[in-house]
XYZ file of C-alpha atoms in Angstrom:
769
model
C 114.656 89.439 92.323
C 112.681 86.481 93.610
C 109.151 86.438 92.264
C 107.706 83.423 94.041
C 104.903 85.214 95.892
C 101.572 84.753 94.082
C 99.841 87.985 93.106
C 96.597 88.594 94.975
C 94.762 91.783 95.925
C 94.425 91.039 99.647
C 96.724 88.126 100.392
C 100.391 87.195 100.416
C 100.537 83.599 99.178
C 103.420 81.123 98.913
C 102.698 77.778 97.247
C 105.209 74.991 97.646
C 107.894 74.874 100.318
C 111.339 76.068 99.255
C 113.731 75.943 102.235
C 116.093 78.352 100.441
C 113.408 81.041 100.643
C 112.275 80.273 104.189
C 113.960 83.242 105.870
C 112.518 85.574 103.250
C 109.053 84.168 103.888
C 109.508 84.444 107.636
C 109.942 88.180 107.075
C 107.172 88.590 104.513
C 104.545 86.793 106.597
C 105.410 88.558 109.873
C 102.573 89.736 112.116
C 102.371 92.379 114.837
C 100.121 94.817 116.657
C 102.259 97.785 117.690
C 103.076 96.297 121.087
C 104.593 93.010 119.971
C 105.261 91.078 116.821
C 106.758 88.004 115.328
C 108.438 86.555 112.313
C 106.467 83.818 110.576
C 108.322 80.954 112.222
C 106.649 77.551 112.295
C 104.768 76.358 115.368
C 106.199 72.847 115.033
C 109.921 72.219 115.269
C 111.980 73.226 112.238
C 115.662 72.297 112.178
C 116.322 73.989 108.833
C 117.609 77.496 108.222
C 115.476 79.940 110.176
C 115.702 83.258 112.023
C 113.510 82.897 115.084
C 112.117 86.205 116.236
C 109.505 87.304 118.782
C 109.744 90.961 119.776
C 108.177 93.075 122.534
C 108.025 96.822 121.900
C 110.231 98.958 124.130
C 112.136 96.025 125.647
C 115.780 96.307 124.679
C 119.316 95.347 125.555
C 122.398 97.633 125.332
C 124.720 95.288 123.445
C 128.341 96.354 123.824
C 129.593 98.228 120.756
C 132.257 96.200 119.004
C 134.971 98.337 117.391
C 138.706 98.031 117.015
C 139.409 101.560 118.197
C 137.687 104.247 120.202
C 137.148 107.983 119.866
C 135.816 110.553 122.302
C 132.051 110.781 122.099
C 131.691 107.265 120.724
C 128.590 105.412 121.985
C 129.210 102.605 124.445
C 126.486 100.289 123.211
C 124.156 99.446 120.347
C 120.558 99.165 121.562
C 118.601 96.179 120.347
C 114.966 95.175 120.542
C 115.768 91.618 121.462
C 114.363 88.225 120.633
C 111.926 87.359 123.430
C 110.112 84.298 124.751
C 108.861 82.050 121.966
C 105.160 81.555 122.704
C 104.089 79.885 119.444
C 105.859 76.557 119.887
C 103.900 73.301 119.579
C 106.045 70.209 119.098
C 104.285 67.345 117.296
C 105.245 63.655 117.312
C 103.475 61.093 115.122
C 103.888 57.512 116.334
C 107.054 58.625 118.078
C 108.548 60.535 115.136
C 108.969 64.282 115.330
C 107.245 66.468 112.748
C 110.026 68.618 111.262
C 109.619 70.067 107.761
C 113.379 69.916 107.293
C 113.310 66.128 107.706
C 110.034 64.982 106.118
C 108.711 64.821 102.572
C 106.512 67.862 102.014
C 103.770 66.748 99.627
C 101.974 70.100 99.502
C 102.454 73.450 101.217
C 100.661 76.806 101.222
C 101.485 79.772 103.452
C 99.063 82.691 103.404
C 98.807 86.111 105.046
C 95.325 87.618 104.907
C 96.096 91.327 105.155
C 92.477 92.407 105.259
C 91.887 90.517 108.503
C 95.393 90.162 109.933
C 95.532 86.355 109.852
C 98.543 84.120 109.148
C 97.691 80.616 107.906
C 99.493 77.508 106.714
C 98.325 74.254 105.154
C 100.587 71.340 104.321
C 100.650 67.595 103.852
C 103.787 65.825 105.025
C 105.012 62.240 104.910
C 107.263 61.246 107.785
C 110.062 58.708 107.500
C 107.812 56.071 109.065
C 105.430 56.521 106.109
C 102.705 58.232 108.132
C 101.050 61.124 106.335
C 99.487 64.083 108.145
C 97.555 67.082 106.950
C 98.294 70.155 109.039
C 96.452 73.467 109.149
C 97.404 76.435 111.325
C 95.909 79.872 111.885
C 97.630 82.552 113.951
C 97.187 86.200 114.855
C 98.355 88.733 117.407
C 95.350 90.750 118.424
C 95.299 94.302 117.083
C 92.879 95.391 119.812
C 93.679 93.114 122.786
C 97.371 93.820 122.320
C 98.658 91.447 124.999
C 97.098 88.413 123.300
C 98.296 86.021 120.621
C 96.230 83.080 119.385
C 96.866 79.863 117.469
C 94.559 77.180 116.118
C 96.607 74.202 114.924
C 95.120 70.986 113.537
C 96.657 67.644 112.596
C 94.720 65.039 110.592
C 95.832 61.435 110.285
C 95.641 60.574 106.582
C 96.855 56.989 106.235
C 97.443 55.517 109.652
C 96.163 54.826 113.118
C 98.308 55.183 116.202
C 99.326 58.007 118.483
C 99.914 61.744 118.045
C 101.634 63.769 120.723
C 101.171 67.536 121.237
C 103.609 69.599 123.304
C 102.810 73.312 123.594
C 105.619 75.220 125.302
C 107.093 78.578 126.265
C 110.813 79.014 125.569
C 112.688 81.957 127.053
C 116.108 80.456 126.389
C 116.444 82.416 123.166
C 119.216 84.459 121.579
C 119.775 87.154 118.993
C 121.580 85.979 115.905
C 123.415 89.326 115.753
C 124.593 89.263 119.371
C 128.066 90.783 119.321
C 129.586 88.270 121.713
C 127.111 85.371 121.300
C 125.616 86.504 124.584
C 122.120 85.602 125.717
C 120.223 88.560 127.071
C 117.680 86.949 129.433
C 117.741 85.397 132.901
C 114.855 83.596 134.521
C 112.727 85.192 137.228
C 110.015 82.553 137.650
C 108.227 79.694 135.913
C 105.096 77.657 136.544
C 103.183 74.980 134.649
C 100.037 73.065 135.547
C 96.532 72.308 134.349
C 96.071 73.928 130.958
C 98.282 76.926 131.734
C 101.933 77.870 131.955
C 103.802 81.066 132.832
C 107.386 82.170 132.303
C 108.897 85.416 133.545
C 112.322 86.520 132.335
C 114.485 89.576 132.916
C 116.894 91.364 130.597
C 120.488 91.699 131.701
C 121.590 95.277 132.441
C 118.284 97.018 131.626
C 116.332 94.719 134.007
C 113.082 94.720 132.050
C 110.712 91.943 133.036
C 108.504 90.128 130.523
C 105.958 87.531 131.577
C 104.486 85.223 128.950
C 101.527 83.008 129.685
C 99.901 80.220 127.708
C 96.608 78.352 127.812
C 95.829 75.386 125.599
C 93.011 72.986 124.845
C 93.085 69.880 122.672
C 90.057 68.458 120.843
C 89.601 65.291 118.785
C 86.960 65.351 116.070
C 85.349 68.311 117.839
C 85.364 66.838 121.376
C 87.709 67.899 124.177
C 90.559 65.501 124.879
C 90.903 64.570 128.565
C 94.015 62.420 128.436
C 96.749 62.822 131.014
C 98.959 65.887 130.708
C 102.645 65.554 131.641
C 104.750 68.586 132.415
C 108.382 69.485 131.966
C 110.104 72.587 133.204
C 113.688 73.670 133.226
C 115.472 77.008 133.295
C 113.624 79.529 131.068
C 111.359 76.801 129.658
C 108.007 75.126 130.411
C 105.992 72.597 128.405
C 102.950 70.345 128.642
C 102.444 67.116 126.683
C 99.292 65.200 125.747
C 99.271 61.920 123.838
C 96.156 60.934 121.905
C 95.259 57.670 120.206
C 93.951 58.286 116.672
C 92.317 56.351 113.903
C 92.825 56.994 110.222
C 90.930 60.185 109.325
C 90.829 61.614 112.871
C 91.547 65.305 113.267
C 93.129 66.769 116.392
C 92.973 70.529 117.020
C 94.923 72.430 119.637
C 94.054 75.996 120.488
C 96.893 77.849 122.158
C 96.371 81.333 123.546
C 99.185 83.472 124.857
C 99.547 86.658 126.871
C 102.643 88.856 126.919
C 102.998 91.605 129.534
C 106.027 93.667 130.471
C 107.345 95.947 133.196
C 106.982 98.801 130.722
C 103.290 98.849 131.708
C 102.994 97.022 135.048
C 105.040 96.722 138.200
C 107.261 93.666 138.218
C 105.351 92.235 141.144
C 102.103 92.364 139.145
C 103.292 90.705 135.955
C 102.337 87.085 136.576
C 98.910 88.102 137.819
C 98.359 90.414 134.839
C 99.435 87.665 132.439
C 97.032 85.263 134.166
C 94.149 87.761 134.016
C 94.752 88.309 130.290
C 94.861 84.550 129.692
C 91.639 83.979 131.607
C 89.806 86.635 129.614
C 91.143 85.261 126.339
C 90.315 81.659 127.235
C 86.774 82.576 128.266
C 86.284 84.248 124.881
C 87.986 81.597 122.770
C 89.778 81.755 119.431
C 86.734 82.570 117.293
C 85.474 85.461 119.412
C 88.970 86.908 119.765
C 89.492 86.698 116.017
C 86.132 88.294 115.205
C 87.007 91.329 117.332
C 90.535 91.444 115.884
C 89.169 91.194 112.329
C 86.703 94.035 112.872
C 89.441 96.307 114.175
C 91.496 95.556 111.083
C 88.544 96.418 108.865
C 88.267 99.762 110.680
C 91.942 100.470 109.954
C 91.453 99.671 106.284
C 88.450 101.990 106.173
C 90.739 104.990 106.668
C 93.998 103.800 105.076
C 93.188 101.535 102.124
C 94.537 102.278 98.654
C 92.832 100.664 95.669
C 94.246 100.066 92.214
C 92.247 98.817 89.245
C 94.080 96.962 86.491
C 97.327 95.909 88.213
C 97.146 93.142 90.814
C 100.910 93.199 91.509
C 100.810 96.901 92.299
C 97.634 96.464 94.369
C 99.213 93.712 96.441
C 102.347 95.779 96.867
C 100.711 98.902 98.271
C 98.397 96.991 100.586
C 101.359 95.006 101.904
C 103.121 98.263 102.736
C 100.056 99.782 104.409
C 99.399 96.555 106.338
C 102.910 96.493 107.762
C 102.798 100.170 108.739
C 99.498 99.657 110.548
C 100.708 96.631 112.486
C 104.084 98.130 113.394
C 103.044 101.359 115.115
C 99.760 102.164 116.824
C 100.734 105.529 118.330
C 99.206 104.832 121.733
C 102.458 105.180 123.690
C 104.779 108.159 123.171
C 107.689 106.075 124.512
C 107.584 103.838 121.440
C 108.758 104.534 117.922
C 109.309 102.729 114.630
C 112.323 100.547 113.942
C 113.494 100.199 110.326
C 112.637 96.480 110.497
C 109.657 96.811 112.822
C 108.847 93.408 114.363
C 110.203 91.463 111.397
C 113.932 91.029 112.053
C 116.985 91.957 114.078
C 118.901 94.147 111.641
C 119.366 97.783 112.714
C 118.466 96.775 116.254
C 114.779 97.616 115.963
C 115.371 101.133 117.244
C 114.691 104.651 116.002
C 116.391 106.340 113.039
C 115.638 109.591 111.193
C 113.579 107.402 108.876
C 110.567 107.866 111.170
C 110.370 111.625 110.671
C 111.363 111.648 107.002
C 109.366 108.689 105.692
C 106.779 107.421 108.194
C 105.221 110.531 109.727
C 103.297 111.545 106.561
C 101.437 108.214 106.501
C 100.228 108.551 110.080
C 99.389 112.234 109.610
C 97.000 111.331 106.811
C 95.521 108.007 107.897
C 95.451 107.822 111.706
C 93.971 109.846 114.579
C 95.957 113.004 115.324
C 97.411 111.648 118.569
C 99.275 108.945 116.637
C 101.495 111.369 114.717
C 101.683 113.777 117.651
C 103.129 111.027 119.827
C 105.981 110.621 117.339
C 106.874 114.252 117.981
C 106.404 113.926 121.730
C 108.857 111.008 121.634
C 111.556 113.376 120.364
C 110.593 116.167 122.762
C 110.924 113.774 125.695
C 114.451 112.982 124.464
C 115.498 116.631 124.092
C 117.688 116.649 127.193
C 119.441 113.515 125.974
C 119.989 115.191 122.594
C 121.613 118.095 124.416
C 123.814 115.635 126.309
C 124.720 113.900 123.037
C 125.821 117.224 121.559
C 127.738 118.016 124.744
C 129.796 114.835 124.347
C 130.962 116.198 120.988
C 131.868 119.607 122.401
C 128.704 121.639 121.740
C 127.421 124.009 124.418
C 124.572 126.339 125.427
C 121.741 123.847 124.967
C 122.709 122.791 121.445
C 120.943 119.506 120.657
C 122.092 116.723 118.370
C 119.494 114.022 118.099
C 120.982 110.543 117.781
C 121.269 108.629 114.549
C 120.104 105.522 116.371
C 118.357 105.403 119.728
C 115.715 103.875 121.908
C 115.984 106.090 124.996
C 117.479 109.274 123.550
C 121.133 108.230 123.834
C 123.184 107.800 120.689
C 123.966 104.130 120.105
C 125.075 103.911 116.470
C 128.308 101.995 115.996
C 129.867 103.500 112.849
C 131.798 106.723 113.371
C 131.107 108.226 109.928
C 127.403 107.963 110.744
C 127.437 108.716 114.472
C 129.479 111.907 114.187
C 128.793 113.053 110.642
C 125.291 112.184 109.418
C 123.883 115.232 111.169
C 121.188 115.981 108.585
C 119.053 113.827 110.891
C 118.645 116.928 113.056
C 117.031 118.649 110.086
C 114.613 115.753 109.565
C 113.380 116.125 113.133
C 112.973 119.884 112.736
C 111.076 119.335 109.494
C 108.778 116.866 111.257
C 107.678 119.644 113.623
C 106.827 121.790 110.601
C 105.199 118.873 108.774
C 102.914 118.107 111.702
C 101.928 121.724 112.302
C 101.444 122.393 108.586
C 99.272 119.308 108.075
C 97.301 119.342 111.312
C 97.119 123.097 111.800
C 98.109 122.470 115.424
C 100.204 125.573 116.090
C 99.648 125.098 119.805
C 102.181 122.283 119.648
C 104.832 124.938 119.081
C 104.126 126.378 122.529
C 106.363 125.104 123.955
C 107.309 121.578 122.756
C 107.931 122.339 119.101
C 109.857 125.514 119.857
C 112.072 123.823 122.440
C 113.110 121.148 119.949
C 113.703 123.724 117.212
C 115.749 125.925 119.560
C 118.076 123.074 120.512
C 118.556 122.064 116.872
C 119.097 125.661 115.717
C 121.716 126.171 118.403
C 123.473 123.078 117.088
C 123.499 124.358 113.500
C 124.731 127.741 114.681
C 127.752 126.116 116.321
C 128.331 123.440 113.669
C 129.075 125.893 110.843
C 132.226 127.961 110.631
C 133.217 131.035 108.658
C 135.475 130.439 105.645
C 137.800 133.362 104.997
C 138.537 131.921 101.586
C 134.898 131.686 100.498
C 133.606 134.536 102.644
C 130.732 132.193 103.482
C 129.652 129.871 106.260
C 130.594 126.274 105.548
C 129.803 122.854 107.031
C 132.824 120.547 107.147
C 133.239 116.830 107.737
C 129.713 115.506 107.236
C 127.951 112.553 105.641
C 124.748 113.265 103.736
C 121.896 110.837 103.094
C 124.117 109.296 100.412
C 126.209 107.108 102.686
C 128.467 106.171 99.770
C 130.225 109.471 100.512
C 131.782 110.006 103.962
C 133.482 112.964 105.598
C 132.681 115.475 102.854
C 132.524 119.248 103.017
C 129.390 121.259 102.299
C 126.899 118.541 101.576
C 124.080 120.456 99.886
C 121.225 118.741 101.708
C 122.820 119.219 105.129
C 123.580 122.898 104.486
C 120.144 123.538 102.982
C 118.105 121.940 105.734
C 120.237 123.678 108.352
C 119.387 127.057 106.832
C 115.741 126.090 106.510
C 115.638 125.098 110.192
C 117.020 128.475 111.242
C 114.439 130.266 109.089
C 111.570 128.214 110.477
C 112.711 128.714 114.066
C 112.697 132.476 113.504
C 109.122 132.211 112.185
C 108.081 130.225 115.254
C 109.636 132.833 117.532
C 107.538 135.538 115.900
C 104.432 133.384 116.357
C 105.175 132.860 120.050
C 105.900 136.542 120.648
C 102.564 137.463 119.068
C 100.290 134.664 120.311
C 101.993 133.503 123.524
C 104.090 136.433 124.792
C 104.071 135.437 128.458
C 105.016 131.865 127.676
C 107.800 133.102 125.405
C 109.253 135.150 128.248
C 109.222 132.024 130.410
C 110.999 130.091 127.675
C 113.663 132.768 127.400
C 114.388 132.321 131.074
C 114.171 128.531 131.040
C 116.573 128.121 128.131
C 118.747 131.188 128.792
C 117.893 132.331 125.296
C 119.701 135.508 124.276
C 117.211 136.325 121.539
C 118.979 139.285 119.956
C 122.459 137.773 119.902
C 121.456 134.286 118.832
C 118.920 135.280 116.175
C 121.325 137.820 114.661
C 123.832 135.015 114.136
C 121.131 132.792 112.661
C 120.133 135.521 110.236
C 123.769 135.956 109.232
C 124.134 132.231 108.564
C 120.906 132.215 106.540
C 122.184 135.084 104.443
C 125.704 133.771 103.946
C 125.592 129.971 103.854
C 127.699 128.415 101.108
C 126.090 125.984 98.655
C 128.370 124.260 96.123
C 127.049 124.880 92.622
C 127.900 124.140 89.003
C 126.804 127.241 87.086
C 127.437 125.585 83.734
C 124.887 122.846 84.416
C 122.695 125.084 86.538
C 122.662 122.653 89.468
C 123.719 122.489 93.096
C 126.459 119.948 93.721
C 126.023 117.190 96.252
C 129.183 118.381 97.994
C 132.488 120.080 97.294
C 134.530 118.232 94.690
C 131.713 116.085 93.330
C 132.623 116.988 89.738
C 136.116 115.587 90.290
C 134.615 112.113 90.027
C 134.307 110.020 86.883
C 130.621 110.680 86.118
C 129.956 107.424 84.273
C 126.206 106.709 84.609
C 124.881 103.611 86.354
C 123.487 102.347 83.033
C 127.041 101.699 81.845
C 127.933 99.500 84.814
C 128.182 95.777 84.180
C 125.383 93.770 85.848
C 128.196 91.823 87.502
C 129.041 94.950 89.500
C 125.562 95.280 90.995
C 124.772 95.819 93.772
C 128.000 97.689 94.318
C 127.682 97.479 98.102
C 128.055 93.704 97.782
C 130.563 93.625 94.912
C 132.946 96.559 95.440
C 135.419 97.535 98.136
C 134.500 100.515 100.288
C 137.482 102.407 98.880
C 136.161 101.975 95.351
C 132.654 103.053 96.367
C 133.937 106.227 98.020
C 135.848 107.236 94.890
C 132.944 106.491 92.547
C 130.130 108.945 91.668
C 127.376 106.485 92.544
C 124.692 107.574 94.935
C 123.051 105.193 97.397
C 119.890 107.251 97.817
C 118.464 110.711 97.201
C 120.767 113.345 98.670
C 120.602 116.676 96.870
C 117.244 115.473 95.563
C 116.125 114.935 99.171
C 116.114 118.705 99.673
C 114.418 119.302 96.343
C 111.686 116.842 97.296
C 111.090 118.452 100.696
C 111.171 122.018 99.402
C 109.734 121.703 95.895
C 108.003 125.056 96.197
C 111.380 126.805 96.422
C 112.487 125.602 92.975
C 111.140 126.117 89.471
C 110.042 122.997 87.618
C 112.850 123.330 85.085
C 115.365 123.566 87.936
C 113.958 120.404 89.501
C 114.245 118.691 86.118
C 117.903 119.696 85.660
C 118.821 118.258 89.034
C 116.857 115.058 88.479
C 118.409 114.534 85.037
C 121.895 114.896 86.516
C 121.589 112.889 89.730
C 119.154 110.064 88.994
C 121.390 108.429 86.323
C 124.139 108.275 88.980
C 121.897 106.716 91.626
C 122.067 102.972 92.288
C 119.017 103.007 94.629
C 120.720 100.578 97.008
C 118.922 102.162 99.917
C 115.303 101.177 100.392
C 114.600 104.875 101.023
C 115.669 105.971 97.547
C 112.984 104.993 94.989
C 110.137 106.816 96.778
C 111.796 110.246 96.644
C 112.652 109.770 92.988
C 109.096 108.666 92.223
C 107.664 111.825 93.788
C 110.069 114.144 91.985
C 109.633 112.334 88.665
C 105.880 112.865 88.935
C 106.410 116.527 89.772
C 108.430 117.166 86.598
C 106.184 115.126 84.304
C 108.264 111.945 84.045
C 105.263 109.680 84.498
C 106.883 106.432 83.357
C 109.875 106.967 85.626
C 107.599 107.819 88.533
C 105.660 104.595 88.020
C 108.862 102.544 87.658
C 110.214 103.915 90.938
C 106.848 103.489 92.670
C 106.586 99.840 91.673
C 110.125 99.231 92.828
C 109.476 100.608 96.316
C 106.038 98.977 96.556
C 107.387 95.485 95.853
C 110.865 95.981 97.317
C 110.411 93.209 99.881
C 107.821 91.080 98.110
C 110.233 90.566 95.208
C 113.407 90.855 97.325
C 114.903 93.510 95.065
C 118.030 94.049 97.153
C 118.567 90.448 98.304
C 118.092 91.400 101.946
C 114.456 90.684 102.824
C 115.585 87.675 104.871
C 116.941 90.131 107.480
C 113.480 91.636 107.937
C 111.201 93.991 106.055
C 111.997 97.617 105.241
C 109.228 99.109 107.379
C 110.305 102.742 107.206
C 110.664 102.637 103.437
C 107.059 101.419 103.357
C 106.140 104.869 104.613
C 108.044 106.102 101.585
C 105.967 103.816 99.377
C 102.803 105.452 100.680
C 104.382 108.849 99.978
C 105.278 107.770 96.436
C 101.659 106.870 95.809
C 99.880 109.785 97.454
C 102.463 112.531 96.847
C 103.811 111.146 93.582
C 100.960 109.623 91.637
C 98.358 111.651 93.537
C 100.509 114.781 93.511
C 99.294 115.734 96.989
C 100.914 118.559 98.954
C 99.733 120.838 101.741
C 100.388 124.503 101.053
C 99.372 127.243 103.457
C 97.013 124.863 105.214
C 95.293 123.741 101.992
C 95.372 120.473 100.081
C 96.695 120.581 96.532
C 96.732 117.772 93.954
C 98.551 117.223 90.649
C 97.504 113.615 89.933
C 98.304 111.322 87.056
C 97.225 107.766 86.202
C 99.861 105.233 85.099
C 99.152 103.844 81.642
C 98.847 100.290 82.943
C 96.110 101.137 85.438
C 92.411 101.758 84.907
C 91.901 103.760 88.104
C 93.081 104.233 91.668
C 91.795 105.675 94.925
C 93.157 106.486 98.358
C 91.828 107.884 101.606
C 93.155 110.660 103.815
C 92.140 112.625 106.878
C 92.619 116.369 106.644
C 91.248 119.372 108.501
C 88.726 117.272 110.399
C 87.389 115.704 107.192
C 87.764 112.203 105.800
C 88.313 112.304 102.054
C 88.344 109.623 99.391
C 90.367 110.562 96.338
C 89.801 108.808 93.006
C 91.528 109.021 89.633
C 90.376 107.296 86.461
C 91.344 107.852 82.844
C 89.193 110.960 82.439
C 88.392 112.411 85.844
C 89.834 113.180 89.251
C 87.278 113.009 92.062
C 87.259 114.022 95.712
C 84.550 112.460 97.886
C 83.983 114.058 101.267
C 82.704 111.428 103.713
C 82.426 113.946 106.561
C 80.329 117.018 107.358
C 83.359 119.345 107.222
C 83.939 121.547 104.155
C 87.491 121.347 102.775
C 89.145 123.726 100.269
C 91.356 121.988 97.688
C 93.361 122.975 94.636
C 93.481 120.525 91.729
C 95.777 121.253 88.756
C 95.864 124.874 89.945
C 92.067 125.241 90.175
C 90.631 126.053 93.599
C 87.441 124.418 94.832
C 85.523 123.915 98.068
C 84.583 120.280 98.720
C 81.483 120.529 100.855
C 80.548 117.903 103.407
C 78.918 114.694 102.149
C 79.516 115.628 98.495
C 81.543 114.390 95.549
C 83.357 116.796 93.238
C 84.866 115.867 89.882
C 87.746 117.612 88.101
C 88.926 117.316 84.541
C 92.320 118.489 83.397
């Protein structure tokens, strides 16, 4: 753990510059707006260790998969949201010497991210080798409402000298991805132009042929007055810059405002891009930094109005949850059903920035509860639009008759994961997507989504499960062979409990949806039968047989379901008996040793118990938790949240709080020594779940909200906000009472600790256990 971030309720603060932590900070201080984002790289040149990253949503490159051998059905490429034109750059020279924090004496340094207003700031004093000292202040944001615009205000003050300071704002499209498989650069130039106070650079991706045009406008002032010195220009392939030199006296302050626009062929024709970038720049320049920021700030305050979580009595926990909510809000806006959520969002290259099952399992609940309905619905529409590709993916593996296997990793519906034990075997992802359909309909009450989009997705997935199982003569049961469950420290196992369980659940839910369609949309259902060549009687009879006769490995002595066949053959030494020198095992042990060990990367069997708590008695949940949690190393960022929720459900309050705090500060404290690669955006959805579903005990049953809240001993109170059933509710818990405040005119029925109540519009209702 690295605990160098100062605790603050609304800000992420780093005091003092430690180059060894720079990559971590670049991740932590990242900013974005759903359409683009950026690591917290410096505006001025930095020759030290850094991962430069500017990302444009939906713009990707199909990097050739790099493996030593090939198998039928293997994906040909790994899709990557790629590093794009660097628009923040402003080179500074002081009396001819370049300002570079890797080469100067840093006398003071503060980096700050104001989460309430979406503003990244830095302040530092540096002494250059020539003895000149400068005080630098920078403020930067990417507009949350004008999503093509980024803005910088950067000031340099001469502290102990007179002379000359040179400013060079630039656009650099000659960038690369650090994880490029063959050290390949992914961009070629289309056009460039520089003149006056503006510059434009258009680049094109290889293979996918996306175009991105980036524009810049700049203005330099000295002690509040515009500088009119000569501007010199340089341009070369994929690069443009403009330079102004200014004579300064001791104490003078120079300020450059740099505004940028980023537009892509995802939204405009390629022929329009330069003009659209210019129009965006002109509007931004006419408004100016302050006006742009005021509008941006107000939009952030509106987001916090519906998604803020407050904690009294624990600043570290308060900072942690707001950091998670902030990143979720700036990663996905839900305005475009073609976009989704990458595990690292706009904060790093790892995992390619493309879609995993994490979205459905860990992010959807946050957007269901805190954003307009269209936001979460678009996540489902994204998968529905990729249904035909999912059918093609299944076809490559030998499945027929419209069976659909959604990819483990994708950006356009094609599978592009590059590890065979994941690509072919981690098929529980199909169940996560089916559950997302249920989750959305259950929470929103939008059954119309089932006719036809939800049903079509469920049909394809159910057909896959029907073909993926086979009948075991030995067991006289259906079995599922050769899979990998959520616990990726086990590969190619038979009868993974979670995979088998969610497959059966999907078949059951699809049968329920069919009955709904036959009753409420009979004519549409007949059309769907024809469209999908659905032999209802034959196919549903097989589904019912699988539901009735699926095999689940079980240890009757312990009264628990086993993670997979043969799990009890392992040496069940608990994690607590491991030497600290062995942790984390994924960095210390060979893969062979991990596969033979009992240690669990993340919730697996417990994943099913979390999703389907209502199907298990509390004592049964407790038995499973007591067996599996001591064997879990939590080396996946997605693990602590599930354990926190289940621990709360079975009354393990201290464990629930421990797991919540771990997920809330996973990146801020760099628990797993991997924050430098980028933040764990999808696990941040899990953090929200741990708070609202764990500590708040919130579930939706039969269209009604239920709560089983508890207050951690260290806290004085907490509150969170949710949208449900057309109402906006504020939920509060203090030491004595649980309160629900209805800020809308809509009445909402709730159940608290088993007691039913109707929360009328514009009222506050208190409950005491």
